[in-house]
Amino acid sequence: MQLQGRTAVVTGGTRGLGRAVAQALADAGAVVVAAARDVQDAQPDPVAGGGRIVQVKADVTVPQSVEDLMRTAHERYGGPHIVVANAGVSRPGPVSVLSGEDWDTVIGTNLTGVFHTVRAAVPFLQEAGPGRVITVSSLLGRRAMPGAAAYCASKAAVERFTEVCALELAPKDITVNCLSPGFIEEGQGRALMANEVLWPRLRDTLAAGRPGTGAEVARAAVFLASAESSYVNGAVLPVDGGVRW
Ligand SMILES: NC(=O)c1ccc[n+]([C@@H]2O[C@H](COP(=O)([O-])OP(=O)(O)OC[C@H]3O[C@@H](n4cnc5c(N)ncnc54)[C@H](OP(=O)(O)O)[C@@H]3O)[C@@H](O)[C@H]2O)c1
């Protein structure tokens, strides 16, 4: 699956799962614009496979920031042809005490941020075509976990949003699919695994007997970004090794 000549934008591409996805897309030959609020290095970072990763500052909660991100990617590298709406946050807490601010942060980033990202990308994806959009939900988008109301709600909504976008954008030669990772040894998943009360119970639900790796999620992202997935549209692809829950 080769991505030479393709430009990808990965929101939240500087850390955790997003970083693993950015790396895999670059290894497949794409120029990857990894966007986040806190970027450390704007210099190109050459990688094996002919691709490279560049970091650009952007905040997905701010529409103008995401529009600037897409324009910057287009002017510097062409495209973008691939957009991975990965940036996400979590604010755990029971509904009875969850603050409105935490709720807004989660929904504003995980759901409205995905909307801003996709909307800003569409004109560029359509012009560069064929376009690929990959959103990122979670196992918790279809399974309820006490203490994760805002996160679960945001990820369930991302899945329906993805399916609507897939129908709307297919005539523009853009596919829109969603990755739904389970428990992954990367980013927020690492914090969960450090929870000595919760993690032993969750670990017992893993059919594979182990959590996934960032690279395993990233390989699925490369497939959805590639020409090989040309007739896959509106899919929610679990990458969770099988979970008994
Ligand atoms: N790790 C897992 O086990 C797991 C499982 C299922 C789903 N997921 C999903 O996978 C995605 C990545 O999660 P992760 O675990 O890799 O998280 P992470 O390590 O916390 O990384 C989150 C990334 O998003 C960026 N980000 C956060 N808010 C942003 C904003 N407003 N604008 C732009 N960038 C922003 C962060 O950079 P800055 O803070 O510098 O902006 C960072 O690069 C999320 O959507 C998450 O819900 C993860």
JSON list of C-alpha atoms in Angstrom, two decimals, residues 8-15 18-19 22 31-36 39 41 52-58 69:
[
{"chain": "A", "resi": 8, "resn": "ALA", "atom": "CA", "xyz": [-2.03, 13.49, 4.85]},
{"chain": "A", "resi": 9, "resn": "VAL", "atom": "CA", "xyz": [-3.19, 15.68, 7.71]},
{"chain": "A", "resi": 10, "resn": "VAL", "atom": "CA", "xyz": [-3.38, 13.90, 11.06]},
{"chain": "A", "resi": 11, "resn": "THR", "atom": "CA", "xyz": [-4.91, 15.93, 13.88]},
{"chain": "A", "resi": 12, "resn": "GLY", "atom": "CA", "xyz": [-3.38, 14.98, 17.21]},
{"chain": "A", "resi": 13, "resn": "GLY", "atom": "CA", "xyz": [-0.55, 13.49, 15.17]},
{"chain": "A", "resi": 14, "resn": "THR", "atom": "CA", "xyz": [2.19, 14.50, 17.58]},
{"chain": "A", "resi": 15, "resn": "ARG", "atom": "CA", "xyz": [1.62, 11.96, 20.37]},
{"chain": "A", "resi": 18, "resn": "GLY", "atom": "CA", "xyz": [-1.97, 9.84, 16.19]},
{"chain": "A", "resi": 19, "resn": "ARG", "atom": "CA", "xyz": [1.80, 9.79, 16.19]},
{"chain": "A", "resi": 22, "resn": "ALA", "atom": "CA", "xyz": [1.46, 9.61, 11.22]},
{"chain": "A", "resi": 31, "resn": "VAL", "atom": "CA", "xyz": [3.98, 13.65, 3.49]},
{"chain": "A", "resi": 32, "resn": "VAL", "atom": "CA", "xyz": [2.23, 13.90, 6.83]},
{"chain": "A", "resi": 33, "resn": "VAL", "atom": "CA", "xyz": [1.19, 17.13, 8.49]},
{"chain": "A", "resi": 34, "resn": "ALA", "atom": "CA", "xyz": [0.85, 16.28, 12.17]},
{"chain": "A", "resi": 35, "resn": "ALA", "atom": "CA", "xyz": [-1.29, 18.93, 13.84]},
{"chain": "A", "resi": 36, "resn": "ALA", "atom": "CA", "xyz": [-1.71, 19.72, 17.52]},
{"chain": "A", "resi": 39, "resn": "VAL", "atom": "CA", "xyz": [4.05, 21.50, 18.50]},
{"chain": "A", "resi": 41, "resn": "ASP", "atom": "CA", "xyz": [9.42, 21.19, 15.88]},
{"chain": "A", "resi": 52, "resn": "ARG", "atom": "CA", "xyz": [8.12, 12.64, 6.12]},
{"chain": "A", "resi": 53, "resn": "ILE", "atom": "CA", "xyz": [6.33, 14.19, 9.05]},
{"chain": "A", "resi": 54, "resn": "VAL", "atom": "CA", "xyz": [6.03, 17.92, 9.66]},
{"chain": "A", "resi": 55, "resn": "GLN", "atom": "CA", "xyz": [4.32, 19.43, 12.66]},
{"chain": "A", "resi": 56, "resn": "VAL", "atom": "CA", "xyz": [1.91, 22.34, 12.34]},
{"chain": "A", "resi": 57, "resn": "LYS", "atom": "CA", "xyz": [0.13, 24.09, 15.17]},
{"chain": "A", "resi": 58, "resn": "ALA", "atom": "CA", "xyz": [-3.67, 23.84, 15.13]},
{"chain": "A", "resi": 69, "resn": "LEU", "atom": "CA", "xyz": [-4.20, 24.07, 8.81]}
]
